[in-house]
Coordinates of C-alpha atoms in Angstrom, one line a residue:
X32 CA 1.6 -35.2 21.5
X33 CA 3.6 -32.2 22.6
X34 CA 5.2 -31.9 19.2
X35 CA 1.7 -31.9 17.6
X36 CA 0.4 -29.3 20.0
X37 CA 3.5 -27.2 19.4
X38 CA 3.1 -27.6 15.6
X39 CA -0.6 -26.5 15.9
X40 CA 0.4 -23.5 18.0
X41 CA 3.1 -22.7 15.6
X42 CA 0.7 -23.0 12.6
X43 CA -1.8 -20.7 14.3
X44 CA 1.1 -18.2 14.9
X45 CA 2.0 -18.3 11.3
X46 CA -1.6 -17.7 10.3
X47 CA -1.9 -14.9 12.8
X48 CA 1.2 -13.2 11.4
X49 CA 0.0 -13.7 7.9
X50 CA -3.3 -12.0 8.7
X51 CA -1.4 -9.1 10.4
X52 CA 0.6 -8.2 7.2
X53 CA 0.8 -4.5 6.5
X54 CA -1.8 -3.2 4.1
X55 CA 0.1 -0.1 3.1
X56 CA 3.7 0.4 2.0
X57 CA 4.9 4.0 2.2
X58 CA 7.8 5.5 0.3
X59 CA 9.2 8.9 1.3
X60 CA 12.4 10.8 1.1
X61 CA 12.7 11.8 4.7
X62 CA 11.6 10.4 8.1
X63 CA 9.5 13.6 8.6
X64 CA 7.6 13.2 5.3
X65 CA 7.0 9.5 6.1
X66 CA 5.8 10.4 9.6
X67 CA 3.4 13.1 8.2
X68 CA 1.7 10.4 6.1
X69 CA 1.7 7.6 8.7
X70 CA 0.3 9.9 11.4
X71 CA -2.9 10.2 9.2
X72 CA -3.2 6.5 8.7
X73 CA -4.7 5.8 12.2
X74 CA -5.5 2.2 12.6
X75 CA -4.0 1.0 9.4
X76 CA -1.1 -1.4 9.2
X77 CA 1.8 0.0 7.3
X78 CA 5.5 -0.4 6.6
X79 CA 7.6 2.5 5.5
X80 CA 10.9 2.9 3.6
X81 CA 13.1 5.8 2.5
X82 CA 13.2 6.2 -1.3
X83 CA 16.9 5.4 -1.3
X84 CA 16.0 2.0 0.1
X85 CA 13.7 1.2 -2.8
X86 CA 15.3 -2.2 -3.6
X87 CA 14.6 -3.3 0.0
X88 CA 11.0 -1.8 -0.3
X89 CA 10.4 -3.7 -3.5
X90 CA 11.6 -7.0 -1.9
X91 CA 9.3 -6.4 1.0
X92 CA 6.4 -5.6 -1.3
X93 CA 6.9 -8.9 -3.1
X94 CA 6.8 -10.6 0.3
X95 CA 3.7 -8.9 1.8
X96 CA 1.8 -7.9 -1.4
X97 CA 0.4 -4.7 0.1
X98 CA -3.1 -3.4 -0.7
X99 CA -1.7 -0.1 -1.9
X100 CA 1.6 1.8 -2.1
X101 CA 1.8 5.4 -1.2
X102 CA 4.7 7.5 -2.5
X103 CA 5.4 11.0 -1.1
X104 CA 6.0 13.5 -3.9
X105 CA 5.5 16.6 -1.8
X106 CA 9.2 17.5 -2.2
X107 CA 9.3 16.5 -5.9
X108 CA 12.1 14.0 -5.1
X109 CA 13.4 12.2 -8.2
X110 CA 14.4 9.1 -6.2
X111 CA 10.8 8.8 -5.0
X112 CA 9.5 9.2 -8.6
X113 CA 12.0 6.5 -9.7
X114 CA 10.7 4.2 -6.9
X115 CA 7.2 4.8 -8.1
X116 CA 8.1 3.7 -11.6
X117 CA 9.6 0.5 -10.2
X118 CA 6.5 -0.1 -8.1
X119 CA 4.2 0.5 -11.0
X120 CA 5.9 -2.4 -12.9
X121 CA 5.6 -4.6 -9.8
X122 CA 2.0 -3.9 -8.7
X123 CA -1.0 -5.6 -10.2
X124 CA -3.8 -3.4 -11.5
X125 CA -5.7 -4.2 -8.3
X126 CA -3.0 -2.6 -6.1
X127 CA -3.3 1.2 -6.3
X128 CA -0.2 3.4 -6.5
X129 CA -1.0 6.7 -4.7
X130 CA 0.9 9.9 -5.0
X131 CA 0.9 12.4 -2.1
X132 CA 1.4 15.9 -3.4
X133 CA 1.3 19.4 -1.9
X134 CA -1.9 20.7 -3.6
X135 CA -4.4 18.7 -5.7
X136 CA -5.5 22.0 -7.3
X137 CA -2.2 22.2 -9.1
X138 CA -3.3 20.6 -12.4
X139 CA 0.2 20.4 -13.9
X140 CA 1.4 18.3 -10.9
X141 CA -1.7 16.1 -10.9
X142 CA -1.4 15.5 -14.7
X143 CA 2.3 14.6 -14.4
X144 CA 1.5 12.2 -11.5
X145 CA -1.2 10.4 -13.6
X146 CA 1.1 10.2 -16.6
X147 CA 3.8 8.7 -14.4
X148 CA 1.5 5.8 -13.7
X149 CA -0.2 6.8 -10.4
X150 CA -3.7 5.5 -9.9
X151 CA -4.7 8.3 -7.5
X152 CA -3.3 11.6 -6.3
X153 CA -4.0 12.9 -2.7
X154 CA -2.9 15.6 -0.4
X155 CA -2.6 15.4 3.3
X156 CA -5.2 17.4 5.1
X157 CA -4.7 19.7 8.0
X158 CA -6.1 18.9 11.4
X159 CA -9.9 19.2 11.2
X160 CA -10.0 17.2 7.9
X161 CA -7.1 14.8 8.6
X162 CA -9.5 11.8 9.0
X163 CA -10.5 12.2 5.3
X164 CA -7.1 11.0 4.1
X165 CA -7.3 7.9 6.3
X166 CA -10.9 7.2 5.2
X167 CA -9.9 7.4 1.5
X168 CA -7.0 5.0 2.1
X169 CA -9.1 2.7 4.2
X170 CA -11.7 2.5 1.4
X171 CA -8.9 1.7 -1.1
X172 CA -7.6 -1.0 1.1
X173 CA -11.1 -2.6 1.6
X174 CA -11.8 -2.5 -2.2
X175 CA -8.3 -3.9 -3.1
X176 CA -8.6 -6.7 -0.5
X177 CA -12.0 -7.7 -1.8
X178 CA -10.8 -7.7 -5.4
X179 CA -7.7 -9.8 -4.5
X180 CA -9.8 -12.3 -2.5
X181 CA -12.2 -12.6 -5.5
X182 CA -9.3 -13.2 -7.8
X183 CA -7.8 -15.8 -5.5
X184 CA -11.2 -17.6 -5.2
X185 CA -11.6 -17.5 -9.0
X186 CA -8.1 -19.0 -9.3
X187 CA -8.9 -21.7 -6.8
X188 CA -12.0 -22.5 -8.7
X189 CA -10.2 -22.7 -12.0
X190 CA -7.5 -24.9 -10.4
X191 CA -10.2 -27.2 -9.0
X192 CA -12.0 -27.5 -12.3
X193 CA -8.7 -28.2 -14.1
X194 CA -7.9 -31.0 -11.6

């Protein structure tokens, strides 16, 4: 009986850990740039990597299947852009790839981000509007999670019909 209880406890622990997976994966070139993004993601679960650790970040992404990936392009880092290309190939159309840039009014930078495969381009807001960034990301996470759940339910239904 103790083994059964331990197994049940262990199973609930696994389920709990699975439910606490990070929703956002952040790629940046410096700890400061990553911190500036993560500070505005109040209440969101995230994991962050330096762009030079992109192979490890991709492996983690395969493991956790994040709702979105945010790449810091404020410093126009080529390694971050290369990481973004790798993530674009890995992510499903339901998982947005978001670029963080200095100024969304800079049409040339925005166009180059979209042509590079980003789904959305955002800038970090200064203090009075900082909650807007977190709100936009939260909405993306909610929409992505809902679409992924619907896709999983459809797959389960298809599998049940096939059986």
